[in-house]
Coordinates of C-alpha atoms and ligand atoms in Angstrom, one line a residue:
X1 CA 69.7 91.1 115.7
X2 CA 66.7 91.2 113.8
X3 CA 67.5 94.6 112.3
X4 CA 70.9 93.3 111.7
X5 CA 69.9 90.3 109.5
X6 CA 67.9 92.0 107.3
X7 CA 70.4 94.9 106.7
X8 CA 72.6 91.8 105.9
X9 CA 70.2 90.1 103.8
X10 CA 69.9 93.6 102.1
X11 CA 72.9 94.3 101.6
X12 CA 74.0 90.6 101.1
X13 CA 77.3 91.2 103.2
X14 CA 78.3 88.1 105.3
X15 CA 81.2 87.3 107.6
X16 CA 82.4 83.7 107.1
X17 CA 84.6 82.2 110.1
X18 CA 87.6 80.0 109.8
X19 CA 87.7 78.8 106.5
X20 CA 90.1 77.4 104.5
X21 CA 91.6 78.7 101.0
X22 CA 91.7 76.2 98.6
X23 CA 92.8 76.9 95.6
X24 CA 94.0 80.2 93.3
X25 CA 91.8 81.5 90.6
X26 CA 91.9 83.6 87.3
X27 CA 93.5 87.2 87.5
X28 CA 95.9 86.3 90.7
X29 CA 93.2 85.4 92.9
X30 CA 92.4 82.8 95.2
X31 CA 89.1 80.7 96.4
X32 CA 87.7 79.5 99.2
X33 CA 83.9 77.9 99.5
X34 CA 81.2 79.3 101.8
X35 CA 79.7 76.9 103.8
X36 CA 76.5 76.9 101.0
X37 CA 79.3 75.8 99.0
X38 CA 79.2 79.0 97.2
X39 CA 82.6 80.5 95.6
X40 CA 84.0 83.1 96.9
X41 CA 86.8 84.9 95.2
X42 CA 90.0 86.8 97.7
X43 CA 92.7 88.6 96.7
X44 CA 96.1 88.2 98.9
X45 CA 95.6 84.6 100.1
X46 CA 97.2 81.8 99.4
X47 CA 95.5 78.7 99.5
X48 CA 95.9 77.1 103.0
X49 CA 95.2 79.9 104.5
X50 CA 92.7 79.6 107.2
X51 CA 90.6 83.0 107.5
X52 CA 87.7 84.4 108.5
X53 CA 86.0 86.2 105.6
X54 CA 83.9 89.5 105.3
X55 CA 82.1 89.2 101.6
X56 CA 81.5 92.0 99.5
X57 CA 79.6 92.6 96.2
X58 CA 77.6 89.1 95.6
X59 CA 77.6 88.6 92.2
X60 CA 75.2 85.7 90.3
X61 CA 76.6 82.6 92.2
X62 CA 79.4 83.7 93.6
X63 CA 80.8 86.4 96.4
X64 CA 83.6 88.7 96.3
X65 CA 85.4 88.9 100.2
X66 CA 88.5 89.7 101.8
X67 CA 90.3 88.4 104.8
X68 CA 89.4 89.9 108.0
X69 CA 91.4 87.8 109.9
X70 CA 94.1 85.6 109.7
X71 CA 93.8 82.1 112.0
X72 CA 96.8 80.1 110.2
X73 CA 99.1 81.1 107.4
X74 CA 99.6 78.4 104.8
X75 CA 102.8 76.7 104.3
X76 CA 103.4 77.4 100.8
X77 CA 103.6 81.3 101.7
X78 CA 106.9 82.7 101.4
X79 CA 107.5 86.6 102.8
X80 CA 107.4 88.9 99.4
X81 CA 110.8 90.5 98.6
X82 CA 109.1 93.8 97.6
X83 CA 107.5 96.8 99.1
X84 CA 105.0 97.4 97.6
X85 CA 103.5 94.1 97.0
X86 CA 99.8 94.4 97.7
X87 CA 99.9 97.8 96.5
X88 CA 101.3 97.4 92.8
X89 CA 99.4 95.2 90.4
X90 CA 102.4 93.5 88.9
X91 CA 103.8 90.1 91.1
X92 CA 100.1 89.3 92.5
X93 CA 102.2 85.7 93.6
X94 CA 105.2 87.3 95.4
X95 CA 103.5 85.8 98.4
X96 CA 103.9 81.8 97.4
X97 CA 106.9 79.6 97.1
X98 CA 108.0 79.4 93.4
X99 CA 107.5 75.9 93.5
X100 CA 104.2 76.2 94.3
X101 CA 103.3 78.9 92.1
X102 CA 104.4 76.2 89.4
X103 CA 102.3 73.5 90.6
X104 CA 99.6 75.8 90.5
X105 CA 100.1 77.1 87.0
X106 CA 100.8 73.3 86.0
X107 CA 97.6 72.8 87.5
X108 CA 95.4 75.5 85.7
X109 CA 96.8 74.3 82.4
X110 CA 95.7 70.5 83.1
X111 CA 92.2 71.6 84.6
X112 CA 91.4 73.9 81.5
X113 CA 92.4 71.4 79.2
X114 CA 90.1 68.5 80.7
X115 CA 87.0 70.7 82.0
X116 CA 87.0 73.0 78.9
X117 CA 89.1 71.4 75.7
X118 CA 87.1 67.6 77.4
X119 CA 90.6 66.7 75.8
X120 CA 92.2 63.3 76.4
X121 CA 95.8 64.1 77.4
X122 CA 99.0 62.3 77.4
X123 CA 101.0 61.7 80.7
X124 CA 102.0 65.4 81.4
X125 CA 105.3 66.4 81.9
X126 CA 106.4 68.8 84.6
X127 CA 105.9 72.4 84.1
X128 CA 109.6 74.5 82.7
X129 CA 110.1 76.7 85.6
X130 CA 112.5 79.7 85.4
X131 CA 116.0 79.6 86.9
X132 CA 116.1 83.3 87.4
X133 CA 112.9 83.9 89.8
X134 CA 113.1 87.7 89.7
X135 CA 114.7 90.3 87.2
X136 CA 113.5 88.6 84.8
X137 CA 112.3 91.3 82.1
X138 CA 114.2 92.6 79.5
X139 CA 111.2 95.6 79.2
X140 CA 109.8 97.6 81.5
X141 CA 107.9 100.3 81.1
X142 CA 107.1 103.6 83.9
X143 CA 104.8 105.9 83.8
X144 CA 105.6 109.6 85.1
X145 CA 102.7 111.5 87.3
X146 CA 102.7 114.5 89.3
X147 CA 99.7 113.2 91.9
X148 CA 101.9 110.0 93.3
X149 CA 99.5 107.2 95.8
X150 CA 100.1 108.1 99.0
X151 CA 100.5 105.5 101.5
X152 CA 98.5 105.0 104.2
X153 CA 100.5 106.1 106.6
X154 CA 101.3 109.5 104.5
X155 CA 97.6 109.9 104.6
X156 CA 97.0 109.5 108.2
X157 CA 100.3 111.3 109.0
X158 CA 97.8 114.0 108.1
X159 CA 101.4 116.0 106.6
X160 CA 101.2 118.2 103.5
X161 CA 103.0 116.4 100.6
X162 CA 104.5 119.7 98.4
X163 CA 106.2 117.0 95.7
X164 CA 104.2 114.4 94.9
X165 CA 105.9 113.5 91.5
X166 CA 106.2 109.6 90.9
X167 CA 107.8 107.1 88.4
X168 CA 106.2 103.6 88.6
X169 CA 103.3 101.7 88.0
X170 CA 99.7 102.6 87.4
X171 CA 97.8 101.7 90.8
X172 CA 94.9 98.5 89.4
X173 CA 92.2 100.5 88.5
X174 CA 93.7 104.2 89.2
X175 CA 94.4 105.4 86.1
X176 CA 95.3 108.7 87.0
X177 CA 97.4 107.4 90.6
X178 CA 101.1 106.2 90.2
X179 CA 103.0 104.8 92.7
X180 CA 106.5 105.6 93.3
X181 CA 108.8 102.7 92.6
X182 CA 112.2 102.6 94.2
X183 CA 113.6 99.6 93.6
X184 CA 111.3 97.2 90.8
X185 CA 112.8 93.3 91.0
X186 CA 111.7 92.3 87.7
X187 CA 114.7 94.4 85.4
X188 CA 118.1 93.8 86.2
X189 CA 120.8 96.8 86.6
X190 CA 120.7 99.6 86.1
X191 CA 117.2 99.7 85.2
X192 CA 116.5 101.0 88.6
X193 CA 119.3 103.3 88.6
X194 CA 118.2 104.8 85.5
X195 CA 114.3 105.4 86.7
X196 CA 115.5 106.9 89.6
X197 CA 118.2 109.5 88.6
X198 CA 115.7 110.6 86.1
X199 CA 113.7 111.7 88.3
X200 CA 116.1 112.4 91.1
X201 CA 117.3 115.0 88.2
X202 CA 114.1 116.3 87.0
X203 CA 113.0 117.0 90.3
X204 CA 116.2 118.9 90.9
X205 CA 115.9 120.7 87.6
X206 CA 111.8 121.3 87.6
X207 CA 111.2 119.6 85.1
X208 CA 107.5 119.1 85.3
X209 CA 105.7 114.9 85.4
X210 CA 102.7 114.3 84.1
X211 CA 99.0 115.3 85.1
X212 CA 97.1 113.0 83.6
X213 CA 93.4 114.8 84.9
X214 CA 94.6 118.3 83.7
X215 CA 96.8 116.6 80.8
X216 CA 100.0 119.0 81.2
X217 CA 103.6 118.4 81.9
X218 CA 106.5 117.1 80.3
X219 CA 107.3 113.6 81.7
X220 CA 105.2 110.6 80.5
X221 CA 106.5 107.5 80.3
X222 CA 109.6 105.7 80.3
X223 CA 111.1 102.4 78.4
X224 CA 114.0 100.5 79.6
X225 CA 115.0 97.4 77.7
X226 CA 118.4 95.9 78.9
X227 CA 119.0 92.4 76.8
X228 CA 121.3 89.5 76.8
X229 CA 124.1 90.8 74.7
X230 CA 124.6 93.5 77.9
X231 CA 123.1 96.8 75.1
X232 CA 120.6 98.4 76.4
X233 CA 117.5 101.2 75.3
X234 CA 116.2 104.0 76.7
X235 CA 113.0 106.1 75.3
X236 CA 111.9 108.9 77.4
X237 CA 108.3 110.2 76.2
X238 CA 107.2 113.7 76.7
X239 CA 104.1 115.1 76.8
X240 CA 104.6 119.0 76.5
X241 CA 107.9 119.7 75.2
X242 CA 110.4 122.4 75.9
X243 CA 113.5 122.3 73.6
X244 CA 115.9 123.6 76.7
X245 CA 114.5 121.3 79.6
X246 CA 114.1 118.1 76.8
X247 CA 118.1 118.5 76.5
X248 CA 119.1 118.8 80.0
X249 CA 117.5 115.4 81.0
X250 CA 118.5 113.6 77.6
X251 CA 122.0 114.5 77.5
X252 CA 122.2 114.1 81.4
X253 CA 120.8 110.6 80.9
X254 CA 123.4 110.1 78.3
X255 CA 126.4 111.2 80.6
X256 CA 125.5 109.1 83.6
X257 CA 125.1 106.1 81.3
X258 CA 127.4 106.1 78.8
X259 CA 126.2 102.0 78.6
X260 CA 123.0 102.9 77.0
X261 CA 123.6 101.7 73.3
X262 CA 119.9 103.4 72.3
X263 CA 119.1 106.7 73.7
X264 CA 115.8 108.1 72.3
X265 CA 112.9 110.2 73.1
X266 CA 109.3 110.7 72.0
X267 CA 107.0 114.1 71.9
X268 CA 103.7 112.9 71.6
X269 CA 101.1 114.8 73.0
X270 CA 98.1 112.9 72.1
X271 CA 95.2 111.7 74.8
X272 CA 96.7 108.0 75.1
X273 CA 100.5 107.6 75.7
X274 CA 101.4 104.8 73.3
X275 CA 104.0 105.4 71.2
X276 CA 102.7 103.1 67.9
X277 CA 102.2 105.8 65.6
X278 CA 104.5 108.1 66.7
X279 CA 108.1 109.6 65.6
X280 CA 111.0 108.2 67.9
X281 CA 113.8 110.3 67.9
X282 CA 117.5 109.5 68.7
X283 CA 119.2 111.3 70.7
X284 CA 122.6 109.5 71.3
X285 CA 123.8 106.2 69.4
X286 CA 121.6 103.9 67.1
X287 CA 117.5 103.2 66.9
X288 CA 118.1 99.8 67.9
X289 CA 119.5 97.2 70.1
X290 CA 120.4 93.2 69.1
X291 CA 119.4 90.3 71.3
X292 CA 120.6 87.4 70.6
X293 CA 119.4 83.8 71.0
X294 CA 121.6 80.5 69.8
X295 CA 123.7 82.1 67.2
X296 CA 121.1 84.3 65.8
X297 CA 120.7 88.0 66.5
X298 CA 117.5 90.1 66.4
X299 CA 117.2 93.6 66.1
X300 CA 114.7 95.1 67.8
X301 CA 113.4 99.2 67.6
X302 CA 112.0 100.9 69.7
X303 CA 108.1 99.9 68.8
X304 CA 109.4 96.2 68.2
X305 CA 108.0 93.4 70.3
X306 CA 110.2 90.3 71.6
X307 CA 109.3 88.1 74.4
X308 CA 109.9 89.8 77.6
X309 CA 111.7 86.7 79.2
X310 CA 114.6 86.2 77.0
X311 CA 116.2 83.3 78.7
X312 CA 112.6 81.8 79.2
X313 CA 112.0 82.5 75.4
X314 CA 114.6 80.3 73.9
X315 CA 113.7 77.7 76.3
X316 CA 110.2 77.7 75.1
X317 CA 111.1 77.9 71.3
X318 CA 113.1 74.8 72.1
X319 CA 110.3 73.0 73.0
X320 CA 108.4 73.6 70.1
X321 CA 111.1 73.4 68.4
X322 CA 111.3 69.4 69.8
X323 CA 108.1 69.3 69.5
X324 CA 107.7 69.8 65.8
X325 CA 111.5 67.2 65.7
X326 CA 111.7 68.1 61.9
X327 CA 114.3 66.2 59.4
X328 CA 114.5 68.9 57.1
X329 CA 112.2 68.2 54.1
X330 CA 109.4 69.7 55.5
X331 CA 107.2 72.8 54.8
X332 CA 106.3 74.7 58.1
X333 CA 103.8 77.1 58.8
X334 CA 104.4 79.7 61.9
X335 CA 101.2 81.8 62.6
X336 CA 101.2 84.4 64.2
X337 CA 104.5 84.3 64.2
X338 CA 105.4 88.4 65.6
X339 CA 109.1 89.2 64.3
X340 CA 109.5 85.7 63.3
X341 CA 111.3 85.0 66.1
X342 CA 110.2 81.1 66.0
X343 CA 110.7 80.9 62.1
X344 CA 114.0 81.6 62.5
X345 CA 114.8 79.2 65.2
X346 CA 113.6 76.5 63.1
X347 CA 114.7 77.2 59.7
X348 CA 117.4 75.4 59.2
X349 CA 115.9 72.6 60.3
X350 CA 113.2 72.6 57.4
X351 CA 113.0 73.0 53.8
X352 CA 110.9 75.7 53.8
X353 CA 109.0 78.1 57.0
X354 CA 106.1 80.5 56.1
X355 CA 105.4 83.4 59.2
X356 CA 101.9 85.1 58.8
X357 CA 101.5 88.3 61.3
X358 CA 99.0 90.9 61.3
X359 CA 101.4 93.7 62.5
X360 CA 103.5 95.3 59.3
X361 CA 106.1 96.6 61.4
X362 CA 107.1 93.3 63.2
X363 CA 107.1 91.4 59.6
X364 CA 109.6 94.1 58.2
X365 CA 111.5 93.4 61.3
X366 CA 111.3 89.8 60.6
X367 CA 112.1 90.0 57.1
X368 CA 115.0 92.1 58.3
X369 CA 116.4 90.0 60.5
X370 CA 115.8 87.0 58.1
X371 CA 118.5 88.8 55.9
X372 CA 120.5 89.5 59.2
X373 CA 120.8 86.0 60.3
X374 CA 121.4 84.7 56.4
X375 CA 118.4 82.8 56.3
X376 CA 117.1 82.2 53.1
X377 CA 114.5 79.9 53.4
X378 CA 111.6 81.9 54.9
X379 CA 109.1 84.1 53.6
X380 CA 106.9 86.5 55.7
X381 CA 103.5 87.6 55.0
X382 CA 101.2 90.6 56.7
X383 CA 97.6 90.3 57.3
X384 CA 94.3 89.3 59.1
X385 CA 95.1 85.6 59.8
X386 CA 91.5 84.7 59.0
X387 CA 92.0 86.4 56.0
X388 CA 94.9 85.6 54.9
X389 CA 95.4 82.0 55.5
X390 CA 93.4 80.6 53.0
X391 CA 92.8 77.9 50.3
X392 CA 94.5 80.1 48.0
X393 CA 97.6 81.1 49.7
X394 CA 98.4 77.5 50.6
X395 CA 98.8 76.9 46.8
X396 CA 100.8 79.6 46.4
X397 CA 103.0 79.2 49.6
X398 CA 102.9 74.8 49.5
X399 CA 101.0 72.8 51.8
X400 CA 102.6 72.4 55.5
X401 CA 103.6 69.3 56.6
X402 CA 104.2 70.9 60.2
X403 CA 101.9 73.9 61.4
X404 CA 103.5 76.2 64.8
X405 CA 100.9 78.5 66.1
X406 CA 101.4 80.9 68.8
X407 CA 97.8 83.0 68.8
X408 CA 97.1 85.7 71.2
X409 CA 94.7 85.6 73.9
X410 CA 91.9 84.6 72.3
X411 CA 93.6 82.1 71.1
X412 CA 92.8 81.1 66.7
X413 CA 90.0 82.5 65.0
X414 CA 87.1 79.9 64.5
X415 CA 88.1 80.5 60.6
X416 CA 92.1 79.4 61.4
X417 CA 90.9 76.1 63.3
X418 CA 88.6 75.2 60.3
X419 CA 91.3 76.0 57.5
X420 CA 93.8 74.0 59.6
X421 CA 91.0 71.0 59.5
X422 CA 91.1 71.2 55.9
X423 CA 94.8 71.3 55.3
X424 CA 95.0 68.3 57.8
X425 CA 99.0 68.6 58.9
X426 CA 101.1 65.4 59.9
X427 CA 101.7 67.8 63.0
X428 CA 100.3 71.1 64.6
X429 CA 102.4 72.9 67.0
X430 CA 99.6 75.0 70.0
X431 CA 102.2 77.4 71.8
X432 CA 99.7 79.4 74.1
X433 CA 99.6 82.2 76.8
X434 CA 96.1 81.3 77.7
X435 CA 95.3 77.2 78.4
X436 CA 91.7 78.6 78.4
X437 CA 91.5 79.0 74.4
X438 CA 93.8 76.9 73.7
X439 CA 91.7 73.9 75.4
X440 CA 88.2 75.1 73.5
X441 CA 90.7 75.2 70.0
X442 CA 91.6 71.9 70.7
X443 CA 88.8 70.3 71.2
X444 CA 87.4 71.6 67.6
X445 CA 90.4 69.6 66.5
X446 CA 90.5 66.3 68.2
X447 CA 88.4 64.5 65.9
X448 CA 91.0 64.8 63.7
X449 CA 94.5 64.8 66.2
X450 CA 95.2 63.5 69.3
X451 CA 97.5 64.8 71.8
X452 CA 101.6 63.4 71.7
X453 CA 103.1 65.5 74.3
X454 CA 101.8 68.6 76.7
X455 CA 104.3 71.1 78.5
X456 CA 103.9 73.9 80.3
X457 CA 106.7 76.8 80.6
X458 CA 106.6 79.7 83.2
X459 CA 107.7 83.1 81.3
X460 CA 106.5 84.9 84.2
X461 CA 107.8 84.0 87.6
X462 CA 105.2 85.9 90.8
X463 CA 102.4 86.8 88.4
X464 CA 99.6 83.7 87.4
X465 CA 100.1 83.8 84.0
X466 CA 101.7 80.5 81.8
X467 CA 102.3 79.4 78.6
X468 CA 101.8 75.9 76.9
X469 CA 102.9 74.1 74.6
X470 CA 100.9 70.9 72.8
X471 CA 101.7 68.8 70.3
X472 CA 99.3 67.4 68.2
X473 CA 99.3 64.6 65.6
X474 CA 97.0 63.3 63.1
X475 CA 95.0 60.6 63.9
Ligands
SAH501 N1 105.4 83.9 68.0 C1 105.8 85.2 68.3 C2 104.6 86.2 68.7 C3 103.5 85.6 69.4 S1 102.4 86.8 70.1 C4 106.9 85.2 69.3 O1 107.2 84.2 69.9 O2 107.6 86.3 69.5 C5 101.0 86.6 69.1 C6 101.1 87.4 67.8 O3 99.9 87.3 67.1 C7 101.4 88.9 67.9 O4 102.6 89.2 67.2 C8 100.2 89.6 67.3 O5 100.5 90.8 66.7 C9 99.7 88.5 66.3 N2 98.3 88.6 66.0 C10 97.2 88.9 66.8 N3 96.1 88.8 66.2 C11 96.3 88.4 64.9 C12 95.5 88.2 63.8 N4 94.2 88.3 63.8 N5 96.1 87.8 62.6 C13 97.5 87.7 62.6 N6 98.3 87.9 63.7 C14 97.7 88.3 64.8

């Protein structure tokens, strides 16, 4: 006992019995407390779960653990509708009912606003859940590899496996292990049906996948956007190319889905397998595809980005759209505004919108699609938007009566929040994927504004992550 207690104080592994889970975390995971009222941080529980605990790494002033043992499942689980859930990274929340996976996400936003932002808020309104709870996506993207994850049960079956080639999803933290997907519920048809008669038929016809230790093979990725006016793209990327092999798969691909509007293919042999600077070639019909969204069409390539939940997307650009309730004389900004997506949404509502981006290619998509949609009354601009959005170009471009910004991650540079203090807007738009910036960008602002109106939006059903949507007006 003696010995045991010090190899446990050693190693600082405990075993915590019949605790309760009660809450999720960052990242998908969920918390319980130990009963020192330490946190410790589990991944596939739900909170209500009552379980007993085995801790692993201890970390500053909190643990690590997983469940040993199950005494009572919570009632907000639901059973997940994949099979590999647990195994693949991607719907972490497969596990909880949908509703609750909202109140959860409406929660996180709320929490980070008060404990970080400190923020006074306005009486929230409920979270915009999705109506389509899986196939979802209009991109996916799979990854080709010739050394697939074995169950375990393949393992322990103790069989030889002679074809391990795979088409899926990077295993979390394996980047050289792929496992095999079969059916994926976040694309509709036949995004499945395409993943797997590509590699039914390269299988059949040797084509080689992917070895990403040894880096040889032909098969590396694979891109499937299918969008709401029914067109649909393909890019296959090879790693290795041979001419004869390349134009069996490409032109069987083409005759087994004579939907596909954009067939195209990538040789890019480089160490990392994104496909930014490289050539995409087409193989069969045009280099694009057209979403559309309230009358307005956007073209998207194949290096384009668009928000992955197209129904979810308009629903969130009408609320900003709400939000910002213009009458038509105004001068709006929209930061980091991608392909100028949002612009466009509003522009006919003001006098004048102004997109700033720091990736060329999606303003010359913007720009095109400005022309596309016969709206005149935008102008796009390219840069650094700590750079760019100064003193000087707001008296070239006119001063904004509204500001819309949708940052990244991070949320606005600390240079962005200050020029936005000094321009002073009637209104400021915060659309955000992370509450967590959002709240700490906030707070440098509420001096100034105070907070009309707060909304949530799920994008992405079975996964933790949400968007948000504040309005702010001057004070
Ligand atoms: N509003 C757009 C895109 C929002 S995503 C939409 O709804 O589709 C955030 C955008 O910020 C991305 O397009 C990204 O390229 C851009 N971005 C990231 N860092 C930036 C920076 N420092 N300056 C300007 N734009 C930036």
């Amino acid at each position: 006992m003696t010995y045991f207690c010090s190899m446990a104080r050693k190693k600082k592994f405990h075993l915590f019995e019949n605790i309760e889970v009660i809450d999720t975390a960052a990242k998908g995971k969920s918390v319980a407390k130990a009963p020192d009222g330490r946190v410790i941080f589990l991944s596939n529980t739900v909170p209500g779960d009552i379980i007993d605990i085995q801790t692993g790494r201890k970390r500053k002033s909190y643990f690590e653990g997983k469940a040993v043992k199950f005494h009572k499942l919570s009632d907000k689980r639901t059973e997940p509708v994949c099979d590999y859930f647990g195994v693949c990274g991607g719907c972490k929340w497969q596990n909880m009912k949908y509703e609750e996976q909202l109140a959860y996400k409406q929660n996180e936003v709320t929490n980070n606003l008060i404990r970080i932002g400190h923020l006074e808020l306005p009486e929230v309104t409920p979270i915009a859940g999705c109506k389509e709870i899986y196939f979802y996506r209009n991109k996916m993207e799979f990854s080709f590899s010739d050394s697939r994850w074995l169950t375990q049960e393949e393992i322990q079956s103790g069989k030889d496996f002679d074809n391990k080639n795979a088409c899926g999803f990077h295993i979390p933290r394996m980047w050289d292990k792929i496992l095999d997907i079969d059916k994926c519920h976040l694309q509709e048809d036949p995004s499945n049906d395409i993943r797997n008669s590509i590699k039914k038929f390269a299988v059949e016809n040797d084509i080689s996948f992917f070895n990403p230790r040894n880096q040889h093979g032909m098969l590396r990725t694979l891109m499937i956007r299918i969008v709401k006016t029914g067109e649909i793209m393909v890019v296959v990327q090879f790693f290795e190319d041979d001419k004869e092999k390349r134009e069996l798969l490409m032109q069987f691909i083409a005759d087994k889905f004579p939907e596909i509007t954009s067939l195209q293919y990538v040789i890019n042999n480089k160490g990392n397998d994104t496909i930014y600077d490289q050539d995409v070639i087409v193989f069969k019909g045009r280099d694009h595809i057209f979403e559309q969204m309230e009358g307005l069409r956007f073209k998207i390539n194949a290096k384009s980005f668009y928000q992955t939940n197209s129904d979810q997307a308009y629903e969130l650009y009408k609320i900003a759209r709400d939000f910002a309730n213009l009458k038509g004389d105004e001068i709006v900004y929209d930061l980091y505004t991608g392909t100028g997506t949002i612009a466009q949404f509003i522009a006919k509502k003001a006098k004048k919108v102004v997109g700033v981006e720091s990736v060329p290619e999606a303003i010359a998509d913007a720009k095109e699609n400005a022309i596309l949609n016969k709206i005149n009354n935008v102008e796009f601009f390219v840069g650094d938007m700590a750079k760019v959005f100064t003193q000087e170009f707001i008296k070239q471009n006119g001063t904004p009566d509204v500001i819309i910004t949708d940052p990244p991650r991070d949320g606005m540079h600390k240079k962005v929040v200050e020029e936005i203090l000094q321009i002073l807007p009637n209104k400021i738009v915060y659309v955000s994927c992370n509450s967590a910036t959002q709240a700490r960008d906030l707070a440098l602002m509420s001096n100034d504004y105070k907070i009309i109106k707060t909304q949530a939006v799920d994008m992405f059903p079975q996964t933790f992550h949400v968007e948000n949507v504040v309005l702010l007006e001057k004070r």
